[in-house]
Amino acid sequence: MLDKTLFEAGSALLSSQLPPIPAKRYFTIGEVADLCGVRSHVLRYWEQEFSQLSPQKRRGNRRYYQHHEVVLIRKIRALLYEEGFTISGARNRLEEARGELRLRDELQAVLQILSQ
């Protein structure tokens, strides 16, 4: 678990200094906060700002994040804290990356059809 004084001192951890993500199916908001080096209220705010981030909510409105969402949160964190993007800029960058992946998949499908 990350020391809470790291948050209060304002010293941001680099992505390379974050702990490895354990092989679990679901993570609580507290676990994700520790794994990603941000506070839980920041995660709740990012849910409002990034449409790709939507953890499952269960009884008592508890949030449960999956592995791919933890990876996405780390990417958002790196864009904001390490690369200096604004929230809007990070949102746009993630959309660009999503579009690039779609384009790559489409090109691979076309290549597969042409090679037959």
Tab-separated table of C-alpha atoms in Angstrom, residues 15-64:
chain	number	residue	atom	x	y	z
A	15	SER	CA	4.389	5.587	-13.608
A	16	SER	CA	7.494	3.423	-13.325
A	17	GLN	CA	7.347	3.733	-9.519
A	18	LEU	CA	3.764	2.487	-9.176
A	19	PRO	CA	3.237	-1.023	-7.783
A	20	PRO	CA	2.411	-3.851	-10.213
A	21	ILE	CA	-1.259	-4.579	-10.820
A	22	PRO	CA	-2.208	-7.886	-9.155
A	23	ALA	CA	-4.002	-10.598	-11.110
A	24	LYS	CA	-7.503	-10.001	-9.756
A	25	ARG	CA	-10.842	-9.682	-11.485
A	26	TYR	CA	-12.151	-6.678	-9.525
A	27	PHE	CA	-10.574	-3.892	-7.483
A	28	THR	CA	-12.216	-1.555	-4.980
A	29	ILE	CA	-11.793	2.187	-5.306
A	30	GLY	CA	-9.334	2.171	-2.398
A	31	GLU	CA	-7.201	-0.505	-4.039
A	32	VAL	CA	-7.205	1.379	-7.343
A	33	ALA	CA	-6.266	4.601	-5.583
A	34	ASP	CA	-3.261	2.847	-4.049
A	35	LEU	CA	-2.294	1.121	-7.309
A	36	CYS	CA	-2.497	4.338	-9.324
A	37	GLY	CA	-1.140	6.872	-6.838
A	38	VAL	CA	-4.242	9.076	-6.725
A	39	ARG	CA	-6.942	9.652	-4.146
A	40	SER	CA	-10.378	8.102	-4.423
A	41	HIS	CA	-12.135	11.459	-4.930
A	42	VAL	CA	-9.907	12.021	-7.976
A	43	LEU	CA	-11.039	8.681	-9.400
A	44	ARG	CA	-14.696	9.634	-8.890
A	45	TYR	CA	-14.049	12.958	-10.659
A	46	TRP	CA	-12.282	11.246	-13.557
A	47	GLU	CA	-15.327	8.989	-13.992
A	48	GLN	CA	-17.313	12.133	-14.822
A	49	GLU	CA	-14.681	13.482	-17.203
A	50	PHE	CA	-13.658	10.338	-19.106
A	51	SER	CA	-16.514	8.355	-20.654
A	52	GLN	CA	-14.247	5.309	-21.120
A	53	LEU	CA	-13.969	4.993	-17.348
A	54	SER	CA	-17.109	3.390	-15.946
A	55	PRO	CA	-16.582	0.920	-13.102
A	56	GLN	CA	-19.327	-1.498	-12.156
A	57	LYS	CA	-21.439	-0.365	-9.239
A	58	ARG	CA	-22.877	-2.911	-6.858
A	59	ARG	CA	-24.739	-2.880	-3.568
A	60	GLY	CA	-24.340	0.298	-1.623
A	61	ASN	CA	-23.164	2.038	-4.818
A	62	ARG	CA	-19.673	0.548	-4.338
A	63	ARG	CA	-17.390	0.800	-7.316
A	64	TYR	CA	-15.554	-2.218	-8.685
